[in-house]
């Protein structure tokens, strides 16, 4: 078997379909959003956050697997690198939000600032120029690391160089630190500041864990689809599937742990600046969404992923991953929307249109990146290891 | 999956070995069990034990004083009612965490390097939990009524207040103590059987025999044993995380600035692992030197532990950063004052020393050369222990001393009885540790056998001449 | 030695591979009351002896469920049924506050059932067992590997079984008295 096989042809059809869906969705957005720009920006923010989560998460998991190793990292490496490279697309797709800042954030609206003493106290940090400087800074870091990770990966494809392994590790350690910090501050800027008086010191971590979880879910679906053929069919042994399932299980548990910790602390404290965040997210229909999240973001995937049979069977693992991905979308909605719509629960047509629009572009770009290089890095030392193992089977 | 040799493929990247060369089942067994079976107690052990025991007597004295006079001897007052006792409690619980973590998480991750340090780390866990549990009990004021903390049917017909994190703590710490004890004990059973079979004295054969429960190494027993051990590891991992989270709730559920912070649970857990690994390094570096265990606790173990130290140290630093940032970001008066007071107020020295020890010093561990330098690593681990104690001191004392109303502000310093109790708890810890080193195999023998190259084991064995 | 006083025959092996092969052949030969004794867990040995027991995970699962339900109910009953008390305006059934103890009780009961379940299924503690009568068996906890066929096995015939074991690359075959 050779690692040089690239993406099956039918993926080009996926790509065209995704692109088409994106065009249709964006035309819809243009019509509906033109009449209701406020709603457009709200929906767009939500859709953007969901998809950039997978892009950032991919870069993080690439670095994580460079640091800790393991066959699962080899199987996911190319899809993850492609996911990270979509950050270039996400940088361009940020442009609409530049125009949306005034529509979205109270702290960017002069009349709101004039009325509120508290908001003015926060404006040393929450002001438009500084906001844009920070956005530029985050993307500079994210793109720099994506660029290096991609470039070195290409170098490695061309020639096996043992020194590259060390180079990846030297980059990945500080890279994870920097990503942790930038993603935390981005989550504060983009989401937490929608409700400026509310703060939670664990918020950034919840965000990071959620992003990694949706990344894992998405990438597991991708490799399961690819695993019908070589080379991934060889790589996705029962043991690797078990590892992937356990990894997802770990992040499901971590997410629940962080979410419950925040709930216990804020619920018990019951302070006027903090508790409204939960009151908004549990009022009326939102309460049902919260129960749905507790069940499908934790209990059900947790119980399913405990079973070895589920983790070993590829299609079942893929199905659980699909469920987790969808629930993550709902979770993003639950985090973002109640802060914006202060009059109850609503799903607007634009919410769907933007998710499909941004998502279509994202998926098309992702497949384009995936096509360009062999599906398994041929000179990754772990590949040789997997050949030895396969020989023993 | 026909033969087990399938797992022993050479890894392409060369790594330092986990165990020295030339060992097999028999020599591994003999080397570790000899420490326990040796008739002569080493003189250095006696000296160390004497010092530890003297400190333990200091603890007895301090507790005696406390019981006669009351918790006032500790210098606690209003508003700082928690003082050294709770600082020590959190510090010890934190140290306790590395043991279970090394055992459980590394087992689940198939990290074979855990084998030579897990027994030792688990023992450390148990002794640290014992030290930790003592402090809140003594802090009750009337420790003999501690059983009021449990929900038992009583004539007063009242129940504990389950909305209070202090009750959660009772459940968390006692569950943790129980589960760590059985985890440790289950891991010991096969080795106790080894000692039973290798001991030549009837008394020790009987004692080890009782604790080995008649273990005979049956293949069927091993199968269930491994299942149980794995399940215990799976249960112990979230348990460790929950215990220090509950400890952090003791603070975070209250609304005092400096305590009420949502990041406390993961940040406390990371801090616990941080200080726990630091303590494992602090103790294992001299022990491996003294007992000549460099072949089992290799440089690679120390290097890996240093990496864990660095990673958890970074999470702790993230916690400090978030607390500070959010205080300024939210623009609230009290949180901002709390941070400013930490940096410039009465306790500023503690604050800056803790930042140096916990944030600056670990950054040296990025450098591989420093990770491989045993004695530099040892110094760093001690500094981290100091830093983590100071961190808890700042959290407990500074936050309480400066709450919402200036009229209630009051500075706090511990008394010499606080110091005596703290030193005494170190004495308790060391006494138990010395007894453990002498009487229990400090490295899991049966797991080490699994690390030995399989092929040479029987060839070198000359079983017949072994039993006298 | 009479069969009544005989526990079985024990063969000693040099390597785990020999032991594994011997175990497979013994089971294939039709022996049912067979056990192996090793100083460390040998992968695949229990399977080679045709031993399957999936009760332990089930016991732990039940223990966990009992712990979770019991832990929550304990708090609910004390706080909302037996002595309802308004604490800071919190609801009587303050479920977010009840999460930590529920979790701890789940782990506690599950862990205890894992250990006690393992010991009970293994029949430990067992102070006396015939295999200890073989002098060299003391090495089973050091470096030697043993395979024992019990006399109770319907296929057991002293001489035939001894011959069978000897042909399995056994280093030594000894009788195990009761």
PDB file of N, CA and C in Angstrom, chain B residues 362-437:
ATOM      1  N   UNK B 362       9.004  27.855  36.413  1.00  0.00           N
ATOM      2  CA  UNK B 362       8.749  26.688  35.547  1.00  0.00           C
ATOM      3  C   UNK B 362       9.087  26.934  34.079  1.00  0.00           C
ATOM      4  N   UNK B 363       9.156  28.200  33.649  1.00  0.00           N
ATOM      5  CA  UNK B 363       9.439  28.431  32.229  1.00  0.00           C
ATOM      6  C   UNK B 363      10.809  27.887  31.834  1.00  0.00           C
ATOM      7  N   UNK B 364      11.695  27.720  32.804  1.00  0.00           N
ATOM      8  CA  UNK B 364      13.005  27.144  32.482  1.00  0.00           C
ATOM      9  C   UNK B 364      12.866  25.713  31.967  1.00  0.00           C
ATOM     10  N   UNK B 365      11.720  25.094  32.295  1.00  0.00           N
ATOM     11  CA  UNK B 365      11.549  23.699  31.891  1.00  0.00           C
ATOM     12  C   UNK B 365      11.315  23.541  30.392  1.00  0.00           C
ATOM     13  N   UNK B 366      11.144  24.650  29.684  1.00  0.00           N
ATOM     14  CA  UNK B 366      11.072  24.551  28.223  1.00  0.00           C
ATOM     15  C   UNK B 366      12.397  24.012  27.672  1.00  0.00           C
ATOM     16  N   UNK B 367      13.486  24.258  28.423  1.00  0.00           N
ATOM     17  CA  UNK B 367      14.811  23.917  27.907  1.00  0.00           C
ATOM     18  C   UNK B 367      15.125  22.464  28.235  1.00  0.00           C
ATOM     19  N   UNK B 368      15.348  21.610  27.228  1.00  0.00           N
ATOM     20  CA  UNK B 368      15.590  20.182  27.496  1.00  0.00           C
ATOM     21  C   UNK B 368      16.774  19.958  28.436  1.00  0.00           C
ATOM     22  N   UNK B 369      17.790  20.775  28.329  1.00  0.00           N
ATOM     23  CA  UNK B 369      18.963  20.589  29.177  1.00  0.00           C
ATOM     24  C   UNK B 369      18.607  20.689  30.658  1.00  0.00           C
ATOM     25  N   UNK B 370      17.714  21.624  30.977  1.00  0.00           N
ATOM     26  CA  UNK B 370      17.328  21.796  32.374  1.00  0.00           C
ATOM     27  C   UNK B 370      16.454  20.639  32.830  1.00  0.00           C
ATOM     28  N   UNK B 371      15.585  20.161  31.920  1.00  0.00           N
ATOM     29  CA  UNK B 371      14.748  19.017  32.285  1.00  0.00           C
ATOM     30  C   UNK B 371      15.607  17.796  32.580  1.00  0.00           C
ATOM     31  N   UNK B 372      16.764  17.714  31.941  1.00  0.00           N
ATOM     32  CA  UNK B 372      17.607  16.538  32.145  1.00  0.00           C
ATOM     33  C   UNK B 372      18.613  16.699  33.269  1.00  0.00           C
ATOM     34  N   UNK B 373      18.650  17.861  33.860  1.00  0.00           N
ATOM     35  CA  UNK B 373      19.582  18.074  34.958  1.00  0.00           C
ATOM     36  C   UNK B 373      18.868  17.806  36.284  1.00  0.00           C
ATOM     37  N   UNK B 374      19.191  16.663  36.876  1.00  0.00           N
ATOM     38  CA  UNK B 374      18.396  16.171  38.000  1.00  0.00           C
ATOM     39  C   UNK B 374      18.328  17.169  39.149  1.00  0.00           C
ATOM     40  N   UNK B 375      19.466  17.756  39.505  1.00  0.00           N
ATOM     41  CA  UNK B 375      19.438  18.565  40.731  1.00  0.00           C
ATOM     42  C   UNK B 375      18.834  19.932  40.496  1.00  0.00           C
ATOM     43  N   UNK B 376      18.955  20.482  39.278  1.00  0.00           N
ATOM     44  CA  UNK B 376      18.234  21.725  38.970  1.00  0.00           C
ATOM     45  C   UNK B 376      16.742  21.461  39.046  1.00  0.00           C
ATOM     46  N   UNK B 377      16.346  20.305  38.511  1.00  0.00           N
ATOM     47  CA  UNK B 377      14.940  19.921  38.549  1.00  0.00           C
ATOM     48  C   UNK B 377      14.450  19.840  39.998  1.00  0.00           C
ATOM     49  N   UNK B 378      15.308  19.316  40.841  1.00  0.00           N
ATOM     50  CA  UNK B 378      14.938  19.164  42.243  1.00  0.00           C
ATOM     51  C   UNK B 378      14.693  20.528  42.880  1.00  0.00           C
ATOM     52  N   UNK B 379      15.583  21.477  42.600  1.00  0.00           N
ATOM     53  CA  UNK B 379      15.417  22.825  43.149  1.00  0.00           C
ATOM     54  C   UNK B 379      14.133  23.452  42.612  1.00  0.00           C
ATOM     55  N   UNK B 380      13.883  23.290  41.316  1.00  0.00           N
ATOM     56  CA  UNK B 380      12.655  23.856  40.745  1.00  0.00           C
ATOM     57  C   UNK B 380      11.437  23.253  41.434  1.00  0.00           C
ATOM     58  N   UNK B 381      11.475  21.937  41.673  1.00  0.00           N
ATOM     59  CA  UNK B 381      10.306  21.304  42.289  1.00  0.00           C
ATOM     60  C   UNK B 381      10.062  21.859  43.690  1.00  0.00           C
ATOM     61  N   UNK B 382      11.128  22.140  44.403  1.00  0.00           N
ATOM     62  CA  UNK B 382      10.941  22.696  45.750  1.00  0.00           C
ATOM     63  C   UNK B 382      10.357  24.100  45.664  1.00  0.00           C
ATOM     64  N   UNK B 383      10.860  24.884  44.716  1.00  0.00           N
ATOM     65  CA  UNK B 383      10.328  26.241  44.561  1.00  0.00           C
ATOM     66  C   UNK B 383       8.841  26.200  44.219  1.00  0.00           C
ATOM     67  N   UNK B 384       8.457  25.214  43.395  1.00  0.00           N
ATOM     68  CA  UNK B 384       7.040  25.118  43.050  1.00  0.00           C
ATOM     69  C   UNK B 384       6.214  24.781  44.294  1.00  0.00           C
ATOM     70  N   UNK B 385       6.721  23.881  45.132  1.00  0.00           N
ATOM     71  CA  UNK B 385       6.005  23.575  46.373  1.00  0.00           C
ATOM     72  C   UNK B 385       5.800  24.822  47.217  1.00  0.00           C
ATOM     73  N   UNK B 386       6.857  25.611  47.318  1.00  0.00           N
ATOM     74  CA  UNK B 386       6.751  26.853  48.092  1.00  0.00           C
ATOM     75  C   UNK B 386       5.737  27.788  47.449  1.00  0.00           C
ATOM     76  N   UNK B 387       5.852  27.939  46.136  1.00  0.00           N
ATOM     77  CA  UNK B 387       4.946  28.849  45.428  1.00  0.00           C
ATOM     78  C   UNK B 387       3.503  28.448  45.597  1.00  0.00           C
ATOM     79  N   UNK B 388       3.236  27.137  45.545  1.00  0.00           N
ATOM     80  CA  UNK B 388       1.841  26.710  45.643  1.00  0.00           C
ATOM     81  C   UNK B 388       1.312  26.912  47.056  1.00  0.00           C
ATOM     82  N   UNK B 389       2.163  26.787  48.049  1.00  0.00           N
ATOM     83  CA  UNK B 389       1.684  27.072  49.409  1.00  0.00           C
ATOM     84  C   UNK B 389       1.321  28.552  49.518  1.00  0.00           C
ATOM     85  N   UNK B 390       2.199  29.401  48.992  1.00  0.00           N
ATOM     86  CA  UNK B 390       1.936  30.836  49.059  1.00  0.00           C
ATOM     87  C   UNK B 390       0.682  31.207  48.276  1.00  0.00           C
ATOM     88  N   UNK B 391       0.458  30.531  47.171  1.00  0.00           N
ATOM     89  CA  UNK B 391      -0.739  30.833  46.380  1.00  0.00           C
ATOM     90  C   UNK B 391      -1.990  30.641  47.233  1.00  0.00           C
ATOM     91  N   UNK B 392      -2.043  29.502  47.926  1.00  0.00           N
ATOM     92  CA  UNK B 392      -3.216  29.241  48.770  1.00  0.00           C
ATOM     93  C   UNK B 392      -3.278  30.255  49.910  1.00  0.00           C
ATOM     94  N   UNK B 393      -2.127  30.651  50.406  1.00  0.00           N
ATOM     95  CA  UNK B 393      -2.121  31.633  51.494  1.00  0.00           C
ATOM     96  C   UNK B 393      -2.734  32.936  51.021  1.00  0.00           C
ATOM     97  N   UNK B 394      -2.309  33.367  49.823  1.00  0.00           N
ATOM     98  CA  UNK B 394      -2.843  34.628  49.300  1.00  0.00           C
ATOM     99  C   UNK B 394      -4.345  34.512  49.062  1.00  0.00           C
ATOM    100  N   UNK B 395      -4.761  33.373  48.474  1.00  0.00           N
ATOM    101  CA  UNK B 395      -6.193  33.232  48.203  1.00  0.00           C
ATOM    102  C   UNK B 395      -6.987  33.250  49.503  1.00  0.00           C
ATOM    103  N   UNK B 396      -6.554  32.462  50.479  1.00  0.00           N
ATOM    104  CA  UNK B 396      -7.334  32.349  51.713  1.00  0.00           C
ATOM    105  C   UNK B 396      -7.272  33.652  52.516  1.00  0.00           C
ATOM    106  N   UNK B 397      -6.067  34.123  52.760  1.00  0.00           N
ATOM    107  CA  UNK B 397      -5.915  35.202  53.737  1.00  0.00           C
ATOM    108  C   UNK B 397      -6.203  36.571  53.137  1.00  0.00           C
ATOM    109  N   UNK B 398      -5.568  36.871  52.015  1.00  0.00           N
ATOM    110  CA  UNK B 398      -5.725  38.221  51.468  1.00  0.00           C
ATOM    111  C   UNK B 398      -7.185  38.501  51.123  1.00  0.00           C
ATOM    112  N   UNK B 399      -7.881  37.504  50.519  1.00  0.00           N
ATOM    113  CA  UNK B 399      -9.267  37.759  50.121  1.00  0.00           C
ATOM    114  C   UNK B 399     -10.129  38.051  51.346  1.00  0.00           C
ATOM    115  N   UNK B 400      -9.900  37.295  52.429  1.00  0.00           N
ATOM    116  CA  UNK B 400     -10.727  37.492  53.615  1.00  0.00           C
ATOM    117  C   UNK B 400     -10.380  38.792  54.334  1.00  0.00           C
ATOM    118  N   UNK B 401      -9.091  39.129  54.329  1.00  0.00           N
ATOM    119  CA  UNK B 401      -8.663  40.299  55.094  1.00  0.00           C
ATOM    120  C   UNK B 401      -9.176  41.605  54.486  1.00  0.00           C
ATOM    121  N   UNK B 402      -9.516  41.561  53.191  1.00  0.00           N
ATOM    122  CA  UNK B 402      -9.996  42.766  52.517  1.00  0.00           C
ATOM    123  C   UNK B 402     -11.301  42.476  51.805  1.00  0.00           C
ATOM    124  N   UNK B 403     -12.397  42.397  52.561  1.00  0.00           N
ATOM    125  CA  UNK B 403     -13.660  42.121  51.867  1.00  0.00           C
ATOM    126  C   UNK B 403     -14.373  43.419  51.519  1.00  0.00           C
ATOM    127  N   UNK B 404     -15.696  43.431  51.498  1.00  0.00           N
ATOM    128  CA  UNK B 404     -16.419  44.570  50.940  1.00  0.00           C
ATOM    129  C   UNK B 404     -16.337  45.836  51.787  1.00  0.00           C
ATOM    130  N   UNK B 405     -16.341  45.663  53.118  1.00  0.00           N
ATOM    131  CA  UNK B 405     -16.513  46.829  53.986  1.00  0.00           C
ATOM    132  C   UNK B 405     -15.200  47.147  54.705  1.00  0.00           C
ATOM    133  N   UNK B 406     -14.622  48.336  54.466  1.00  0.00           N
ATOM    134  CA  UNK B 406     -13.336  48.658  55.080  1.00  0.00           C
ATOM    135  C   UNK B 406     -13.339  48.526  56.601  1.00  0.00           C
ATOM    136  N   UNK B 407     -14.494  48.731  57.238  1.00  0.00           N
ATOM    137  CA  UNK B 407     -14.497  48.666  58.696  1.00  0.00           C
ATOM    138  C   UNK B 407     -14.198  47.263  59.202  1.00  0.00           C
ATOM    139  N   UNK B 408     -14.385  46.261  58.341  1.00  0.00           N
ATOM    140  CA  UNK B 408     -14.119  44.901  58.819  1.00  0.00           C
ATOM    141  C   UNK B 408     -12.744  44.400  58.398  1.00  0.00           C
ATOM    142  N   UNK B 409     -11.946  45.229  57.781  1.00  0.00           N
ATOM    143  CA  UNK B 409     -10.628  44.777  57.334  1.00  0.00           C
ATOM    144  C   UNK B 409      -9.708  44.520  58.520  1.00  0.00           C
ATOM    145  N   UNK B 410      -8.953  43.457  58.417  1.00  0.00           N
ATOM    146  CA  UNK B 410      -7.991  43.184  59.477  1.00  0.00           C
ATOM    147  C   UNK B 410      -6.920  42.242  58.946  1.00  0.00           C
ATOM    148  N   UNK B 411      -5.678  42.573  59.221  1.00  0.00           N
ATOM    149  CA  UNK B 411      -4.603  41.723  58.724  1.00  0.00           C
ATOM    150  C   UNK B 411      -4.407  40.520  59.630  1.00  0.00           C
ATOM    151  N   UNK B 412      -3.819  39.508  59.046  1.00  0.00           N
ATOM    152  CA  UNK B 412      -3.682  38.241  59.759  1.00  0.00           C
ATOM    153  C   UNK B 412      -2.248  37.739  59.648  1.00  0.00           C
ATOM    154  N   UNK B 413      -1.741  37.196  60.757  1.00  0.00           N
ATOM    155  CA  UNK B 413      -0.487  36.431  60.685  1.00  0.00           C
ATOM    156  C   UNK B 413      -0.671  35.183  61.541  1.00  0.00           C
ATOM    157  N   UNK B 414      -0.092  34.092  61.064  1.00  0.00           N
ATOM    158  CA  UNK B 414      -0.176  32.857  61.844  1.00  0.00           C
ATOM    159  C   UNK B 414       0.694  32.965  63.095  1.00  0.00           C
ATOM    160  N   UNK B 415       0.398  32.106  64.085  1.00  0.00           N
ATOM    161  CA  UNK B 415       1.210  32.096  65.300  1.00  0.00           C
ATOM    162  C   UNK B 415       2.250  30.993  65.204  1.00  0.00           C
ATOM    163  N   UNK B 416       3.092  30.863  66.239  1.00  0.00           N
ATOM    164  CA  UNK B 416       4.064  29.772  66.178  1.00  0.00           C
ATOM    165  C   UNK B 416       3.384  28.413  66.290  1.00  0.00           C
ATOM    166  N   UNK B 417       2.180  28.376  66.819  1.00  0.00           N
ATOM    167  CA  UNK B 417       1.453  27.088  66.838  1.00  0.00           C
ATOM    168  C   UNK B 417       1.032  26.679  65.433  1.00  0.00           C
ATOM    169  N   UNK B 418       0.732  27.692  64.589  1.00  0.00           N
ATOM    170  CA  UNK B 418       0.442  27.379  63.192  1.00  0.00           C
ATOM    171  C   UNK B 418       1.641  26.721  62.534  1.00  0.00           C
ATOM    172  N   UNK B 419       2.808  27.349  62.783  1.00  0.00           N
ATOM    173  CA  UNK B 419       4.031  26.817  62.193  1.00  0.00           C
ATOM    174  C   UNK B 419       4.275  25.405  62.709  1.00  0.00           C
ATOM    175  N   UNK B 420       4.067  25.226  64.027  1.00  0.00           N
ATOM    176  CA  UNK B 420       4.312  23.912  64.616  1.00  0.00           C
ATOM    177  C   UNK B 420       3.388  22.867  64.008  1.00  0.00           C
ATOM    178  N   UNK B 421       2.110  23.211  63.826  1.00  0.00           N
ATOM    179  CA  UNK B 421       1.178  22.234  63.255  1.00  0.00           C
ATOM    180  C   UNK B 421       1.580  21.895  61.829  1.00  0.00           C
ATOM    181  N   UNK B 422       1.985  22.928  61.077  1.00  0.00           N
ATOM    182  CA  UNK B 422       2.364  22.686  59.687  1.00  0.00           C
ATOM    183  C   UNK B 422       3.605  21.789  59.610  1.00  0.00           C
ATOM    184  N   UNK B 423       4.635  22.161  60.379  1.00  0.00           N
ATOM    185  CA  UNK B 423       5.845  21.337  60.393  1.00  0.00           C
ATOM    186  C   UNK B 423       5.511  19.925  60.855  1.00  0.00           C
ATOM    187  N   UNK B 424       4.636  19.857  61.874  1.00  0.00           N
ATOM    188  CA  UNK B 424       4.228  18.558  62.395  1.00  0.00           C
ATOM    189  C   UNK B 424       3.551  17.719  61.330  1.00  0.00           C
ATOM    190  N   UNK B 425       2.745  18.362  60.478  1.00  0.00           N
ATOM    191  CA  UNK B 425       2.081  17.575  59.436  1.00  0.00           C
ATOM    192  C   UNK B 425       3.105  17.045  58.443  1.00  0.00           C
ATOM    193  N   UNK B 426       4.167  17.828  58.212  1.00  0.00           N
ATOM    194  CA  UNK B 426       5.242  17.302  57.355  1.00  0.00           C
ATOM    195  C   UNK B 426       5.875  16.097  58.037  1.00  0.00           C
ATOM    196  N   UNK B 427       6.000  16.174  59.383  1.00  0.00           N
ATOM    197  CA  UNK B 427       6.541  15.050  60.132  1.00  0.00           C
ATOM    198  C   UNK B 427       5.682  13.813  59.982  1.00  0.00           C
ATOM    199  N   UNK B 428       4.365  13.986  60.083  1.00  0.00           N
ATOM    200  CA  UNK B 428       3.450  12.857  59.906  1.00  0.00           C
ATOM    201  C   UNK B 428       3.642  12.243  58.526  1.00  0.00           C
ATOM    202  N   UNK B 429       3.698  13.109  57.529  1.00  0.00           N
ATOM    203  CA  UNK B 429       3.862  12.658  56.147  1.00  0.00           C
ATOM    204  C   UNK B 429       5.155  11.853  55.997  1.00  0.00           C
ATOM    205  N   UNK B 430       6.257  12.430  56.499  1.00  0.00           N
ATOM    206  CA  UNK B 430       7.553  11.766  56.327  1.00  0.00           C
ATOM    207  C   UNK B 430       7.630  10.463  57.121  1.00  0.00           C
ATOM    208  N   UNK B 431       7.044  10.449  58.317  1.00  0.00           N
ATOM    209  CA  UNK B 431       7.056   9.217  59.113  1.00  0.00           C
ATOM    210  C   UNK B 431       6.391   8.094  58.343  1.00  0.00           C
ATOM    211  N   UNK B 432       5.196   8.391  57.822  1.00  0.00           N
ATOM    212  CA  UNK B 432       4.483   7.362  57.068  1.00  0.00           C
ATOM    213  C   UNK B 432       5.284   6.949  55.842  1.00  0.00           C
ATOM    214  N   UNK B 433       5.915   7.937  55.210  1.00  0.00           N
ATOM    215  CA  UNK B 433       6.687   7.652  54.000  1.00  0.00           C
ATOM    216  C   UNK B 433       7.878   6.737  54.306  1.00  0.00           C
ATOM    217  N   UNK B 434       8.566   7.021  55.406  1.00  0.00           N
ATOM    218  CA  UNK B 434       9.717   6.182  55.760  1.00  0.00           C
ATOM    219  C   UNK B 434       9.267   4.753  56.068  1.00  0.00           C
ATOM    220  N   UNK B 435       8.145   4.629  56.791  1.00  0.00           N
ATOM    221  CA  UNK B 435       7.642   3.285  57.080  1.00  0.00           C
ATOM    222  C   UNK B 435       7.309   2.558  55.781  1.00  0.00           C
ATOM    223  N   UNK B 436       6.700   3.283  54.869  1.00  0.00           N
ATOM    224  CA  UNK B 436       6.338   2.692  53.575  1.00  0.00           C
ATOM    225  C   UNK B 436       7.585   2.204  52.834  1.00  0.00           C
ATOM    226  N   UNK B 437       8.618   3.054  52.791  1.00  0.00           N
ATOM    227  CA  UNK B 437       9.830   2.689  52.053  1.00  0.00           C
ATOM    228  C   UNK B 437      10.457   1.420  52.621  1.00  0.00           C
TER     229      UNK B 437
END
